[in-house]
């Protein structure tokens, strides 16, 4: 049987790479170690895909402990020839009663093939030596996700003893070969050997030490050793790689919590690979387990707010995409898709906060042609917590080298300051063009007729005065769901199980216009055989007939306050007590206009809603197939909701009422509460 043991690399006369330097090549990134691990490992898997065969890459993360049957084998096999604990703490890990592992595996990939020695690496396939031996090797795949091989240092940083095992199956000529090798990075040190004191780089390898260079176990020897360690074997015709990190650092999370975080992190950073491609299958399939239990990876199409980025991605690939260009020098930069929606705020998670997204989305996802998320670049904040927008920018293939060169080792930013002209100009212009498109997306205006309520969101600028954004979007329906909710959003509040239910009695009202009454109104006793209107605008012949008209008085219009056979009366009016704001009813975003009726007496209120058209007035009749804003009902101070289009309220007592309005998709809503007096 092949003799497997540890080998520690001494410094050669020409020098060498120090372990600490390799571990620190990732710098001080904004992302945490687990997020970087997901990004770097998935990028490696994508770059290793079997492109000539097509198909989907399977990517899996497993958190597990070494079983009792293999624990002795792990200690015996991996302790042989191990350095002192002060030089590499692998022995401490193996002596524990519980040995925890994190494995990241891919299938449908090529495995780590090519030569196993760096001095023999004269072929095109350098996967093994690039991962195991060399540092900073440039990518050898066009339009790949990686650039230079610094990102592999994350595997050693996640392992507390800085130790990993590589279990890979690759094609060598016309046959398949299994390879198994251990690698460790810790810190440089000085130790004594037969010749005296000698410096060591802090790099260590475990494998076949029978020759002049430590080599991986291969073929049957690798398969037998993997079986003794309890590693999952490869299927007969399967290729791929499994990287096993000993005693992983989970940032003080319990393993099950870490598994959930990893699953959600996959969704945030790799969602483009989860979407169905031209053949109907996704580019990559992802799974996460902890001690054999599956922790599902969220579906970005069904998960808020990732579904906004999916919609923007689809727009970026569709006919409405915007091609961004640089004019000096002249160059196409990439394609941009944008969507904007009214959605309830979502509850931020650890994974969303890690990418800089709290409960409000106002970001553009940047990616290169490989369609791996680089970062979520924030834009101007929308005027309301119920308004969000998302964008996706993908660089064109001709610009891939420029954007790749702007990335740090963690590939999570584009830094134009690190580039020279004209590359720096291209990246700066990309950001400027994106900002221009976002400014256009948020540029709202409109004409509001005289007398309409002067409404503005508290967080909005002056351009939002008298307007409320409805569900604004560039195609597609509004998203009214809660985080993780996949139900069809409600569009009709009138009947059915989705109605907002009443909780108490009403004062009175009329059921008209087909909306239905959520709380049955109790008609107040009238006089003279019916409801007489007073204080409204006078209709034709009103003064002659001695009766009031049935027209509703509008705010800001002057009309005589008169009633046949009576002296002057105070004209009913509406007093708005707050600016309209977004709220939520039964999980659905609505607009709220609070008001009171300062004039005593019974008065009937109704709502006048319209869509404000940018630069073109208002619209009260929707185009074919389009929606209009609608009244949900009138809400009193105790929360009772009366779903009738007209409602009788007793004025003069200072009670604050709320008009609850359902906004229409892709619109800005104009609200006016109208009132008329009712003669009881």
Short mmCIF file of N, CA and C in Angstrom, two decimals, residues 527-589:
data_model
loop_
_atom_site.label_atom_id
_atom_site.label_comp_id
_atom_site.label_asym_id
_atom_site.label_seq_id
_atom_site.Cartn_x
_atom_site.Cartn_y
_atom_site.Cartn_z
N UNK A 527 -85.61 62.41 7.72
CA UNK A 527 -86.83 63.22 7.85
C UNK A 527 -87.27 63.61 6.47
N UNK A 528 -88.55 63.79 6.34
CA UNK A 528 -89.07 64.25 5.06
C UNK A 528 -89.02 63.20 3.99
N UNK A 529 -88.99 61.92 4.39
CA UNK A 529 -89.11 60.85 3.41
C UNK A 529 -87.85 60.52 2.67
N UNK A 530 -86.68 60.92 3.13
CA UNK A 530 -85.46 60.52 2.43
C UNK A 530 -84.31 61.43 2.76
N UNK A 531 -83.18 61.16 2.08
CA UNK A 531 -81.97 61.95 2.30
C UNK A 531 -82.03 63.18 1.42
N UNK A 532 -81.90 64.33 2.02
CA UNK A 532 -81.81 65.58 1.27
C UNK A 532 -80.39 66.09 1.38
N UNK A 533 -79.89 66.64 0.32
CA UNK A 533 -78.50 67.08 0.26
C UNK A 533 -78.45 68.57 0.52
N UNK A 534 -77.55 68.97 1.36
CA UNK A 534 -77.37 70.40 1.61
C UNK A 534 -75.89 70.71 1.58
N UNK A 535 -75.60 71.89 1.15
CA UNK A 535 -74.22 72.35 1.22
C UNK A 535 -73.38 71.91 0.06
N UNK A 536 -73.91 71.19 -0.90
CA UNK A 536 -73.11 70.80 -2.06
C UNK A 536 -73.16 71.88 -3.10
N UNK A 537 -72.45 71.60 -4.23
CA UNK A 537 -72.53 72.53 -5.34
C UNK A 537 -73.96 72.58 -5.84
N UNK A 538 -74.42 73.75 -6.15
CA UNK A 538 -75.80 73.90 -6.59
C UNK A 538 -75.91 73.51 -8.05
N UNK A 539 -76.88 72.65 -8.31
CA UNK A 539 -77.11 72.24 -9.68
C UNK A 539 -78.06 73.18 -10.37
N UNK A 540 -78.36 72.93 -11.62
CA UNK A 540 -79.27 73.79 -12.37
C UNK A 540 -80.64 73.82 -11.71
N UNK A 541 -81.13 75.02 -11.48
CA UNK A 541 -82.47 75.18 -10.93
C UNK A 541 -82.56 74.91 -9.46
N UNK A 542 -81.45 74.78 -8.79
CA UNK A 542 -81.51 74.46 -7.37
C UNK A 542 -82.20 75.55 -6.60
N UNK A 543 -81.92 76.80 -6.95
CA UNK A 543 -82.54 77.89 -6.21
C UNK A 543 -84.03 77.98 -6.45
N UNK A 544 -84.50 77.52 -7.61
CA UNK A 544 -85.91 77.60 -7.92
C UNK A 544 -86.70 76.50 -7.26
N UNK A 545 -86.12 75.32 -7.19
CA UNK A 545 -86.88 74.18 -6.68
C UNK A 545 -86.94 74.15 -5.18
N UNK A 546 -85.99 74.83 -4.56
CA UNK A 546 -85.96 74.82 -3.11
C UNK A 546 -85.39 73.55 -2.52
N UNK A 547 -84.76 72.73 -3.32
CA UNK A 547 -84.13 71.51 -2.82
C UNK A 547 -82.68 71.50 -3.23
N UNK A 548 -81.89 70.85 -2.42
CA UNK A 548 -80.47 70.74 -2.74
C UNK A 548 -80.23 69.74 -3.85
N UNK A 549 -79.07 69.80 -4.46
CA UNK A 549 -78.72 68.84 -5.50
C UNK A 549 -78.06 67.63 -4.88
N UNK A 550 -77.89 66.60 -5.68
CA UNK A 550 -77.21 65.39 -5.21
C UNK A 550 -75.74 65.39 -5.58
N UNK A 551 -75.26 66.49 -6.12
CA UNK A 551 -73.85 66.56 -6.47
C UNK A 551 -73.01 66.71 -5.21
N UNK A 552 -71.76 66.24 -5.30
CA UNK A 552 -70.85 66.33 -4.16
C UNK A 552 -70.02 67.59 -4.27
N UNK A 553 -69.85 68.27 -3.14
CA UNK A 553 -68.99 69.44 -3.12
C UNK A 553 -67.54 69.05 -3.17
N UNK A 554 -66.73 69.76 -3.95
CA UNK A 554 -65.31 69.47 -4.06
C UNK A 554 -64.52 70.49 -3.24
N UNK A 555 -63.43 70.05 -2.69
CA UNK A 555 -62.60 70.96 -1.92
C UNK A 555 -62.11 72.09 -2.79
N UNK A 556 -62.13 73.28 -2.22
CA UNK A 556 -61.56 74.41 -2.92
C UNK A 556 -62.52 75.10 -3.85
N UNK A 557 -63.73 74.57 -4.03
CA UNK A 557 -64.71 75.22 -4.89
C UNK A 557 -65.67 76.03 -4.03
N UNK A 558 -66.01 77.21 -4.50
CA UNK A 558 -66.93 78.06 -3.76
C UNK A 558 -68.33 77.87 -4.31
N UNK A 559 -69.27 77.66 -3.42
CA UNK A 559 -70.67 77.55 -3.81
C UNK A 559 -71.50 78.06 -2.66
N UNK A 560 -72.67 78.63 -2.95
CA UNK A 560 -73.52 79.16 -1.87
C UNK A 560 -73.92 78.05 -0.92
N UNK A 561 -73.82 78.31 0.37
CA UNK A 561 -74.29 77.37 1.37
C UNK A 561 -75.75 77.71 1.66
N UNK A 562 -76.66 77.02 1.02
CA UNK A 562 -78.08 77.36 1.17
C UNK A 562 -78.90 76.10 1.09
N UNK A 563 -80.00 76.10 1.73
CA UNK A 563 -80.94 75.00 1.66
C UNK A 563 -82.33 75.63 1.62
N UNK A 564 -83.21 75.06 0.81
CA UNK A 564 -84.54 75.65 0.63
C UNK A 564 -85.25 75.77 1.97
N UNK A 565 -85.74 76.96 2.23
CA UNK A 565 -86.53 77.17 3.43
C UNK A 565 -85.71 77.26 4.69
N UNK A 566 -84.38 77.40 4.59
CA UNK A 566 -83.55 77.45 5.79
C UNK A 566 -82.57 78.59 5.67
N UNK A 567 -82.03 78.99 6.81
CA UNK A 567 -81.04 80.04 6.83
C UNK A 567 -79.68 79.51 6.40
N UNK A 568 -78.68 80.35 6.41
CA UNK A 568 -77.33 79.93 6.01
C UNK A 568 -76.82 78.80 6.91
N UNK A 569 -76.17 77.84 6.29
CA UNK A 569 -75.55 76.74 7.03
C UNK A 569 -74.09 76.65 6.63
N UNK A 570 -73.30 76.03 7.51
CA UNK A 570 -71.88 75.86 7.20
C UNK A 570 -71.72 74.79 6.14
N UNK A 571 -70.91 75.08 5.19
CA UNK A 571 -70.66 74.14 4.10
C UNK A 571 -69.79 72.99 4.61
N UNK A 572 -70.17 71.72 4.37
CA UNK A 572 -69.31 70.60 4.76
C UNK A 572 -67.98 70.67 4.04
N UNK A 573 -66.96 70.26 4.72
CA UNK A 573 -65.65 70.25 4.10
C UNK A 573 -64.81 69.13 4.72
N UNK A 574 -63.75 68.80 4.02
CA UNK A 574 -62.83 67.76 4.47
C UNK A 574 -61.55 68.43 4.95
N UNK A 575 -61.08 67.98 6.08
CA UNK A 575 -59.82 68.49 6.63
C UNK A 575 -58.83 67.34 6.70
N UNK A 576 -57.79 67.40 5.86
CA UNK A 576 -56.77 66.36 5.88
C UNK A 576 -55.86 66.57 7.09
N UNK A 577 -55.64 65.52 7.85
CA UNK A 577 -54.86 65.66 9.08
C UNK A 577 -53.45 65.10 8.95
N UNK A 578 -53.14 64.50 7.83
CA UNK A 578 -51.78 64.00 7.63
C UNK A 578 -51.55 63.82 6.14
N UNK A 579 -50.30 63.70 5.79
CA UNK A 579 -49.99 63.35 4.42
C UNK A 579 -50.31 61.87 4.20
N UNK A 580 -50.75 61.49 3.02
CA UNK A 580 -51.00 60.07 2.77
C UNK A 580 -49.73 59.25 2.94
N UNK A 581 -49.90 58.01 3.28
CA UNK A 581 -48.76 57.14 3.51
C UNK A 581 -49.13 55.72 3.12
N UNK A 582 -48.11 54.92 2.88
CA UNK A 582 -48.33 53.51 2.60
C UNK A 582 -48.48 52.75 3.91
N UNK A 583 -49.37 51.78 3.89
CA UNK A 583 -49.55 50.88 5.03
C UNK A 583 -49.87 49.51 4.47
N UNK A 584 -50.23 48.60 5.34
CA UNK A 584 -50.49 47.23 4.92
C UNK A 584 -51.78 46.75 5.56
N UNK A 585 -52.62 46.11 4.77
CA UNK A 585 -53.85 45.50 5.26
C UNK A 585 -53.92 44.09 4.70
N UNK A 586 -54.01 43.11 5.59
CA UNK A 586 -54.07 41.70 5.19
C UNK A 586 -52.92 41.33 4.27
N UNK A 587 -51.73 41.87 4.56
CA UNK A 587 -50.55 41.55 3.79
C UNK A 587 -50.44 42.28 2.47
N UNK A 588 -51.35 43.24 2.22
CA UNK A 588 -51.36 43.95 0.95
C UNK A 588 -51.04 45.42 1.17
N UNK A 589 -50.15 46.02 0.39
CA UNK A 589 -49.86 47.45 0.55
C UNK A 589 -51.03 48.29 0.07
#
